[in-house]
Amino acid sequence: MVQRRLPRPSELRPLLRPAPFVWDADERRLRRAASIADLRAIARKRTPRAVFDYTDGAADGELSLQRARRAYARVEFSPTVLRDVSEADPSREILGQRASLPFAFAPTGFTRMMHHEGERAVASVAQEVGIPYTLSTMGTTTIEDVAEAAPSARRWFQLYLWRDRGPAKDLVERAAAAGYDTLMLTVDTPVGGARLRDVRNGLTIPPTLSLRTFVDGALHPNWWFNLLTTEPLRFSSLESTYGTVEEMINRVFDPALTMDDVAWLRDAWSGKLVIKGIQSVDDAVRVVDAGADAVLLSNHGGRQLDRAPVPLELVEPTVQALGDRAEVLVDTGVTHGADVLAAVALGARAALVGRAYLYGLMAGGRLGVEKAVTILAGEILRTLQLIGVNSVDELRPSHVRLRTNG
Ligand SMILES: Cc1cc2nc3c(=O)[nH]c(=O)nc-3n(C[C@H](O)[C@H](O)[C@H](O)COP(=O)(O)O)c2cc1C
């Protein structure tokens, strides 16, 4: 029989210490987020549905994205125990410069639509943390403004190349003049993917006022207030000379691009050149033959071709085919630091993350992006230590097995 007694006040006192109240609402919301999935859940509540779906969604049946994420769920690590991992170091050299973590921020269009702090916030977190930031051609902050907001960040510029070379050449020159050291040419967009959620939500960019958006305004007053009281949303790098959004997208996604265009760009750009959206070993070899310094194995976060190859599964064969001729980067489906390490163990130089930081941005602006990086960084360091290695460079394919039965 257990003997009961009354607790003494001195025993209760330490249990009753309330956590200090956090006055900043964003900070309060973010404090309890422990994973990227938690940030996604906050983002979903904080932004209009059409904006959340534009970010979260993918093309057609969204199989490319689901399969890419499932591939990471198939990863099984092979750890080594009884090694001193007290000094484990998650940094990694990416395209000739050390980054504090083995990932970079992927280019994302319309970033100020997700949160009014937009590209500047993301770039400034990249600067603070010491990882590369990629600005999109479809960005809503200019090349120069991002450089001013994050002058010592490592800045990359993502380019859509279209037939009319003039504007593209201008962008390349502006990126070079503003100190961007890497150009990333996206090649998986001969035409736009079928984003069914956007069609169903009637998404327009910038969002327009309709009965539906009016009702939404009542549900997300902060988002609308911020949209209407800050710099108007527009494609900053493309200026207004390019007509309507549809006309511009049709011009920017050029179905007539070929390997000759990669060679042309190689001549026009003296920094590092990454080709983004490579989905076969043969294409990886061809673009490296044309002068690329790196390939980014990617299916555009599942937003272009549905039923596309799973980028993680292409890593090993691509690394084998390229050897040390070029670096192999990978994206699509990364939602955990362990995903990044699995890709690196299989031979990738680094991973890129898109939605993971956008969920943070939507959940709480710059603070939310910081939180996303803190979560990923914690997961990376802890997983490295639990695998039993002291640095990212020590990871080998033998550390990873892709399970076939869940
Ligand atoms: C909202 C959004 C906008 C994007 N815009 C661009 C873009 O303008 N240019 C580009 O090359 N890729 C774009 N991407 C693709 C990302 O660069 C990256 O390939 C993808 O997000 C990786 O998958 P993840 O979101 O699962 O990390 C976009 C992705 C998202 C989610």
Coordinates of C-alpha atoms and ligand atoms in Angstrom, one line a residue:
M1 CA 0.0 0.0 0.0
V2 CA 1.4 3.5 -1.0
Q3 CA 1.5 6.0 1.9
R4 CA 0.1 9.4 0.9
R5 CA 1.2 12.8 2.3
L6 CA 0.6 16.5 1.7
P7 CA 3.4 18.1 -0.4
R8 CA 5.3 20.9 1.4
P9 CA 5.2 24.5 -0.1
S10 CA 9.0 24.3 -0.7
E11 CA 8.5 21.3 -2.9
L12 CA 5.7 22.9 -4.9
R13 CA 7.5 26.2 -5.5
P14 CA 9.9 25.0 -8.2
L15 CA 7.1 23.2 -10.0
L16 CA 5.0 26.4 -10.3
R17 CA 7.5 28.6 -12.1
P18 CA 5.6 29.8 -15.1
A19 CA 7.4 30.2 -18.4
P20 CA 8.0 34.0 -19.1
F21 CA 5.3 35.5 -21.3
V22 CA 6.6 36.2 -24.9
W23 CA 5.0 39.4 -26.1
D24 CA 5.9 39.0 -29.8
A25 CA 3.0 36.9 -31.3
D26 CA 5.2 35.4 -34.1
E27 CA 7.8 34.4 -31.5
R28 CA 5.1 32.9 -29.3
R29 CA 3.7 30.8 -32.2
L30 CA 7.1 29.6 -33.3
R31 CA 8.4 28.7 -29.9
R32 CA 6.6 25.4 -29.8
A33 CA 7.4 24.4 -33.4
A34 CA 9.7 21.4 -33.2
S35 CA 9.7 20.2 -36.9
I36 CA 9.2 21.5 -40.4
A37 CA 5.8 19.9 -40.3
D38 CA 4.9 22.0 -37.3
L39 CA 6.0 25.2 -39.3
R40 CA 3.8 24.0 -42.2
A41 CA 0.8 23.7 -39.8
I42 CA 1.3 27.3 -38.6
A43 CA 1.8 28.5 -42.2
R44 CA -1.4 27.0 -43.2
K45 CA -3.3 29.0 -40.6
R46 CA -1.4 32.2 -41.2
T47 CA -1.8 32.6 -44.9
P48 CA -4.8 32.7 -47.4
R49 CA -5.6 29.3 -48.8
A50 CA -4.6 30.2 -52.3
V51 CA -1.1 31.3 -51.2
F52 CA -0.5 28.3 -49.0
D53 CA -1.6 26.0 -51.8
Y54 CA 0.6 27.7 -54.3
T55 CA 3.5 27.0 -52.1
D56 CA 2.6 23.6 -50.8
G57 CA 1.1 22.2 -54.0
A58 CA 2.7 20.5 -56.9
A59 CA 1.7 19.5 -60.5
D60 CA -1.2 17.2 -61.5
G61 CA -1.6 14.3 -59.0
E62 CA 1.5 15.5 -57.0
L63 CA 3.1 12.1 -57.4
S64 CA 6.6 13.5 -58.1
L65 CA 6.6 15.3 -54.8
Q66 CA 5.0 12.5 -52.8
R67 CA 7.5 9.9 -54.2
A68 CA 10.5 12.2 -53.6
R69 CA 9.4 12.6 -49.9
R70 CA 8.7 8.9 -49.6
A71 CA 12.2 8.1 -50.9
Y72 CA 13.7 9.9 -47.9
A73 CA 11.4 7.9 -45.6
R74 CA 13.0 4.8 -47.0
V75 CA 16.4 5.8 -45.8
E76 CA 18.0 3.6 -43.2
F77 CA 21.3 4.7 -41.7
S78 CA 24.1 2.4 -40.7
P79 CA 25.6 3.9 -37.5
T80 CA 28.9 3.3 -35.8
V81 CA 28.9 3.5 -32.0
L82 CA 31.6 4.2 -29.4
R83 CA 33.3 7.0 -31.3
D84 CA 33.9 10.4 -29.8
V85 CA 31.5 12.7 -31.7
S86 CA 31.6 15.6 -29.2
E87 CA 33.2 17.9 -31.9
A88 CA 31.0 16.9 -34.8
D89 CA 31.1 19.6 -37.5
P90 CA 28.2 20.0 -40.0
S91 CA 29.9 22.4 -42.4
R92 CA 30.6 21.6 -46.0
E93 CA 32.4 23.1 -49.0
I94 CA 29.9 23.8 -51.8
L95 CA 31.2 25.0 -55.2
G96 CA 34.5 26.2 -53.7
Q97 CA 33.3 27.9 -50.5
R98 CA 32.6 26.5 -47.1
A99 CA 29.0 26.7 -45.9
S100 CA 28.1 26.2 -42.2
L101 CA 25.6 23.5 -43.2
P102 CA 25.4 21.1 -46.1
F103 CA 22.4 22.8 -47.8
A104 CA 21.4 26.0 -49.6
F105 CA 18.1 27.9 -50.1
A106 CA 16.5 27.0 -53.4
P107 CA 15.1 29.8 -55.7
T108 CA 11.4 30.4 -55.2
G109 CA 9.3 32.9 -57.1
F110 CA 6.8 35.4 -55.6
T111 CA 8.4 35.1 -52.2
R112 CA 6.9 38.4 -51.0
M113 CA 3.4 36.8 -51.6
M114 CA 4.2 34.2 -48.9
H115 CA 5.1 36.9 -46.4
H116 CA 5.8 40.6 -47.0
E117 CA 9.4 40.3 -45.7
G118 CA 10.0 38.0 -48.6
E119 CA 13.4 37.5 -50.3
R120 CA 15.2 40.0 -48.0
A121 CA 14.3 38.0 -44.9
V122 CA 15.4 34.7 -46.4
A123 CA 18.7 36.2 -47.8
S124 CA 19.5 37.8 -44.5
V125 CA 19.0 34.5 -42.6
A126 CA 21.3 32.9 -45.2
Q127 CA 23.9 35.5 -44.4
E128 CA 23.5 35.1 -40.6
V129 CA 23.8 31.3 -40.8
G130 CA 26.4 31.1 -43.6
I131 CA 24.7 29.2 -46.3
P132 CA 24.0 30.1 -49.9
Y133 CA 20.8 31.9 -51.0
T134 CA 19.4 31.6 -54.5
L135 CA 17.3 34.5 -55.9
S136 CA 14.8 33.5 -58.5
T137 CA 14.2 35.2 -61.9
M138 CA 10.6 35.3 -60.7
G139 CA 11.6 37.0 -57.5
T140 CA 9.7 39.9 -56.0
T141 CA 12.8 41.8 -54.8
T142 CA 15.4 43.0 -57.2
I143 CA 18.9 41.5 -57.6
E144 CA 20.3 44.8 -56.2
D145 CA 17.9 45.0 -53.2
V146 CA 18.7 41.5 -52.1
A147 CA 22.4 42.3 -52.3
E148 CA 21.9 45.3 -50.2
A149 CA 19.8 43.4 -47.6
A150 CA 22.4 40.6 -47.3
P151 CA 25.7 42.1 -48.5
S152 CA 27.9 39.4 -47.1
A153 CA 25.6 36.4 -47.9
R154 CA 26.8 34.0 -50.6
R155 CA 24.3 34.9 -53.3
W156 CA 23.4 32.8 -56.3
F157 CA 21.0 33.8 -59.1
Q158 CA 18.6 31.5 -60.8
L159 CA 17.9 32.2 -64.4
Y160 CA 15.2 31.2 -66.9
L161 CA 16.8 31.6 -70.3
W162 CA 14.5 32.6 -73.2
R163 CA 15.1 33.1 -76.9
D164 CA 15.2 36.9 -76.7
R165 CA 18.6 37.0 -75.2
G166 CA 18.7 40.7 -74.4
P167 CA 16.8 40.7 -71.1
A168 CA 18.4 37.5 -69.9
K169 CA 21.9 38.9 -70.7
D170 CA 21.0 42.0 -68.7
L171 CA 20.0 39.9 -65.7
V172 CA 23.3 38.0 -65.9
E173 CA 25.3 41.2 -66.1
R174 CA 23.3 42.7 -63.2
A175 CA 23.9 39.6 -61.1
A176 CA 27.6 39.7 -61.8
A177 CA 27.8 43.4 -61.0
A178 CA 25.9 42.9 -57.7
G179 CA 28.3 40.2 -56.5
Y180 CA 26.4 37.0 -57.1
D181 CA 29.0 34.3 -57.6
T182 CA 26.9 31.4 -59.1
L183 CA 24.3 31.3 -61.8
M184 CA 21.7 28.5 -61.8
L185 CA 20.0 27.8 -65.1
T186 CA 16.6 26.1 -64.6
V187 CA 15.9 23.7 -67.5
D188 CA 12.9 21.7 -66.5
T189 CA 10.4 24.3 -67.6
P190 CA 9.8 24.1 -71.4
V191 CA 6.2 24.9 -70.4
G192 CA 4.6 25.5 -67.0
G193 CA 3.4 22.4 -65.0
A194 CA -0.3 21.9 -64.3
R195 CA -0.8 23.2 -60.8
L196 CA -4.3 22.1 -60.2
R197 CA -4.7 23.6 -56.8
D198 CA -4.0 27.1 -58.3
V199 CA -6.6 26.6 -61.0
R200 CA -9.2 25.5 -58.4
N201 CA -8.4 28.4 -56.1
G202 CA -8.5 30.9 -59.0
L203 CA -5.0 32.1 -58.0
T204 CA -3.9 35.3 -59.6
I205 CA -0.6 37.1 -59.0
P206 CA -0.8 39.5 -57.3
P207 CA -4.0 38.2 -55.6
T208 CA -7.0 40.2 -56.7
L209 CA -10.1 41.3 -54.7
S210 CA -13.1 39.1 -55.3
L211 CA -15.9 37.9 -53.0
R212 CA -13.7 34.9 -52.1
T213 CA -10.6 36.9 -51.3
F214 CA -12.8 39.4 -49.5
V215 CA -14.0 36.7 -47.1
D216 CA -10.5 35.4 -46.8
G217 CA -9.4 38.9 -45.8
A218 CA -11.6 38.6 -42.7
L219 CA -9.8 35.3 -41.9
H220 CA -6.3 36.5 -42.5
P221 CA -6.4 40.3 -41.9
N222 CA -2.7 40.6 -41.1
W223 CA -1.6 39.0 -44.3
W224 CA -3.9 41.3 -46.3
F225 CA -2.9 44.4 -44.3
N226 CA 0.8 43.6 -45.0
L227 CA 0.1 43.0 -48.7
L228 CA -1.7 46.3 -49.1
T229 CA 0.6 48.5 -47.1
T230 CA 4.0 47.4 -48.4
E231 CA 5.7 47.7 -51.8
P232 CA 3.3 46.3 -54.5
L233 CA 3.9 42.7 -55.4
R234 CA 5.6 42.4 -58.8
F235 CA 8.3 40.5 -60.6
S236 CA 11.2 42.7 -59.7
S237 CA 13.9 41.3 -62.0
L238 CA 11.8 41.4 -65.0
E239 CA 10.4 44.9 -64.8
S240 CA 7.1 45.8 -66.3
T241 CA 8.1 45.9 -69.9
Y242 CA 7.2 42.2 -70.4
G243 CA 3.4 42.5 -70.4
T244 CA 0.9 40.4 -68.4
V245 CA 1.9 37.6 -66.1
E246 CA 0.8 35.0 -68.6
E247 CA 2.7 36.6 -71.4
M248 CA 5.7 36.9 -69.3
I249 CA 5.6 33.3 -68.1
N250 CA 5.2 32.1 -71.6
R251 CA 8.2 34.0 -72.6
V252 CA 10.3 33.0 -69.6
F253 CA 9.4 29.3 -70.0
D254 CA 10.9 28.7 -73.5
P255 CA 10.1 25.4 -75.2
A256 CA 12.8 25.9 -77.7
L257 CA 15.9 25.8 -75.4
T258 CA 18.6 23.4 -76.3
M259 CA 22.1 22.4 -75.2
D260 CA 23.5 25.2 -77.4
D261 CA 21.9 27.7 -75.0
V262 CA 23.9 26.1 -72.1
A263 CA 27.1 26.6 -74.1
W264 CA 26.1 30.2 -74.8
L265 CA 25.5 30.9 -71.1
R266 CA 28.8 29.3 -70.2
D267 CA 30.5 31.9 -72.4
A268 CA 28.4 34.8 -71.0
W269 CA 29.1 34.0 -67.3
S270 CA 32.5 33.6 -65.7
G271 CA 31.3 32.5 -62.3
K272 CA 30.1 29.0 -61.3
L273 CA 27.4 27.6 -63.4
V274 CA 24.8 25.1 -62.1
I275 CA 22.1 23.5 -64.3
K276 CA 18.9 22.9 -62.3
G277 CA 16.3 20.3 -63.1
I278 CA 18.5 17.5 -64.4
Q279 CA 16.6 14.2 -64.3
S280 CA 18.8 11.7 -66.0
V281 CA 22.4 10.6 -65.9
D282 CA 22.8 11.2 -69.6
D283 CA 21.6 14.8 -69.4
A284 CA 23.9 15.4 -66.4
V285 CA 26.9 14.3 -68.5
R286 CA 25.8 16.4 -71.5
V287 CA 25.5 19.6 -69.5
V288 CA 28.8 19.0 -67.8
D289 CA 30.3 18.5 -71.3
A290 CA 28.9 21.9 -72.2
G291 CA 30.7 23.5 -69.3
A292 CA 28.5 23.2 -66.1
D293 CA 30.3 23.2 -62.8
A294 CA 27.4 21.4 -61.1
V295 CA 24.1 19.7 -61.8
L296 CA 21.1 20.1 -59.5
L297 CA 19.1 16.8 -59.6
S298 CA 15.6 18.1 -59.2
N299 CA 12.0 17.8 -60.4
H300 CA 11.3 21.3 -59.3
G301 CA 9.6 20.2 -56.1
G302 CA 7.2 18.2 -58.2
R303 CA 5.8 21.3 -59.7
Q304 CA 6.6 20.5 -63.4
L305 CA 6.5 16.9 -64.7
D306 CA 4.4 14.6 -62.6
R307 CA 5.6 11.0 -62.3
A308 CA 9.2 12.3 -62.7
P309 CA 12.2 10.4 -61.5
V310 CA 13.0 10.6 -57.8
P311 CA 16.0 12.9 -57.5
L312 CA 17.5 11.0 -54.5
E313 CA 17.6 7.8 -56.5
L314 CA 19.6 9.6 -59.2
V315 CA 22.3 10.8 -56.9
E316 CA 24.6 7.6 -56.8
P317 CA 24.5 6.9 -60.6
T318 CA 25.1 10.5 -61.4
V319 CA 28.0 10.8 -59.1
Q320 CA 29.5 7.7 -60.6
A321 CA 29.1 9.0 -64.1
L322 CA 30.6 12.4 -63.4
G323 CA 33.3 11.5 -61.0
D324 CA 35.1 14.7 -59.9
R325 CA 34.3 16.6 -63.1
A326 CA 31.4 18.4 -61.5
E327 CA 29.5 18.6 -58.2
V328 CA 26.1 17.0 -57.8
L329 CA 23.4 18.9 -55.9
V330 CA 19.9 17.6 -55.2
D331 CA 16.5 18.9 -54.2
T332 CA 12.8 18.1 -53.9
G333 CA 11.2 16.6 -50.8
V334 CA 13.7 17.6 -48.1
T335 CA 11.8 18.2 -44.9
H336 CA 14.4 17.0 -42.3
G337 CA 18.1 17.4 -41.6
A338 CA 18.5 13.6 -41.9
D339 CA 17.2 13.9 -45.5
V340 CA 20.1 16.3 -46.3
L341 CA 22.6 13.9 -44.8
A342 CA 21.2 10.9 -46.7
A343 CA 21.6 12.7 -49.9
V344 CA 25.2 13.8 -49.0
A345 CA 26.1 10.2 -47.9
L346 CA 25.0 8.9 -51.3
G347 CA 27.4 11.4 -53.0
A348 CA 25.6 14.7 -53.3
R349 CA 27.8 17.8 -52.4
A350 CA 24.8 19.4 -50.8
A351 CA 21.0 19.6 -50.9
L352 CA 18.7 22.6 -51.6
V353 CA 15.5 23.2 -49.7
G354 CA 12.5 25.2 -51.0
R355 CA 9.3 24.6 -49.1
A356 CA 11.0 23.9 -45.8
Y357 CA 12.1 27.6 -45.5
L358 CA 8.9 28.9 -47.1
Y359 CA 6.8 27.2 -44.4
G360 CA 8.9 29.1 -41.9
L361 CA 8.5 32.4 -43.8
M362 CA 4.8 32.0 -44.0
A363 CA 4.6 31.0 -40.3
G364 CA 6.5 34.0 -39.0
G365 CA 8.6 36.0 -41.6
R366 CA 12.3 36.3 -40.9
L367 CA 11.9 34.7 -37.5
G368 CA 10.2 31.7 -39.1
V369 CA 13.0 31.2 -41.6
E370 CA 15.4 31.4 -38.8
K371 CA 13.4 28.7 -37.0
A372 CA 13.3 26.5 -40.0
V373 CA 17.1 26.6 -40.2
T374 CA 17.5 26.0 -36.5
I375 CA 15.3 22.9 -36.8
L376 CA 17.2 21.6 -39.8
A377 CA 20.6 22.4 -38.3
G378 CA 19.7 20.7 -35.0
E379 CA 18.6 17.6 -36.9
I380 CA 21.7 17.6 -39.0
L381 CA 24.1 17.8 -36.1
R382 CA 22.2 15.3 -34.0
T383 CA 21.9 12.8 -36.9
L384 CA 25.6 13.1 -37.7
Q385 CA 26.5 12.3 -34.1
L386 CA 24.0 9.5 -33.9
I387 CA 25.4 8.0 -37.1
G388 CA 28.8 8.2 -35.4
V389 CA 30.7 10.5 -37.7
N390 CA 32.5 13.8 -37.0
S391 CA 32.0 15.6 -40.2
V392 CA 29.8 15.6 -43.3
D393 CA 32.8 14.7 -45.4
E394 CA 33.1 11.4 -43.6
L395 CA 29.6 10.2 -44.8
R396 CA 29.8 7.4 -47.4
P397 CA 27.1 5.5 -49.4
S398 CA 27.7 2.6 -47.0
H399 CA 26.1 4.7 -44.3
V400 CA 22.8 4.6 -46.1
R401 CA 20.5 1.9 -47.4
L402 CA 17.2 2.6 -49.2
R403 CA 14.8 0.1 -47.8
T404 CA 12.4 -1.5 -50.2
N405 CA 9.8 -2.6 -47.7
G406 CA 9.0 0.6 -45.7
Ligands
LIG1 C1 6.6 28.3 -54.2 C2 7.7 27.8 -55.0 C3 8.2 28.6 -56.0 C4 9.3 28.1 -56.8 N1 9.8 29.0 -57.8 C5 10.9 28.6 -58.5 C6 11.5 29.4 -59.4 O1 11.1 30.6 -59.6 N2 12.6 29.0 -60.1 C7 13.1 27.7 -59.9 O2 14.1 27.3 -60.6 N3 12.5 26.9 -59.0 C8 11.4 27.3 -58.3 N4 10.9 26.4 -57.4 C9 11.5 25.1 -57.2 C10 12.5 25.2 -56.1 O3 13.7 25.9 -56.5 C11 13.0 23.7 -55.6 O4 13.4 23.0 -56.8 C12 11.9 23.0 -54.9 O5 11.2 23.8 -54.1 C13 12.6 21.8 -54.1 O6 11.6 21.0 -53.5 P1 11.1 21.3 -52.0 O7 10.2 22.4 -52.0 O8 10.4 20.0 -51.7 O9 12.4 21.5 -51.1 C14 9.8 26.8 -56.6 C15 9.3 26.1 -55.6 C16 8.3 26.5 -54.8 C17 7.8 25.6 -53.7

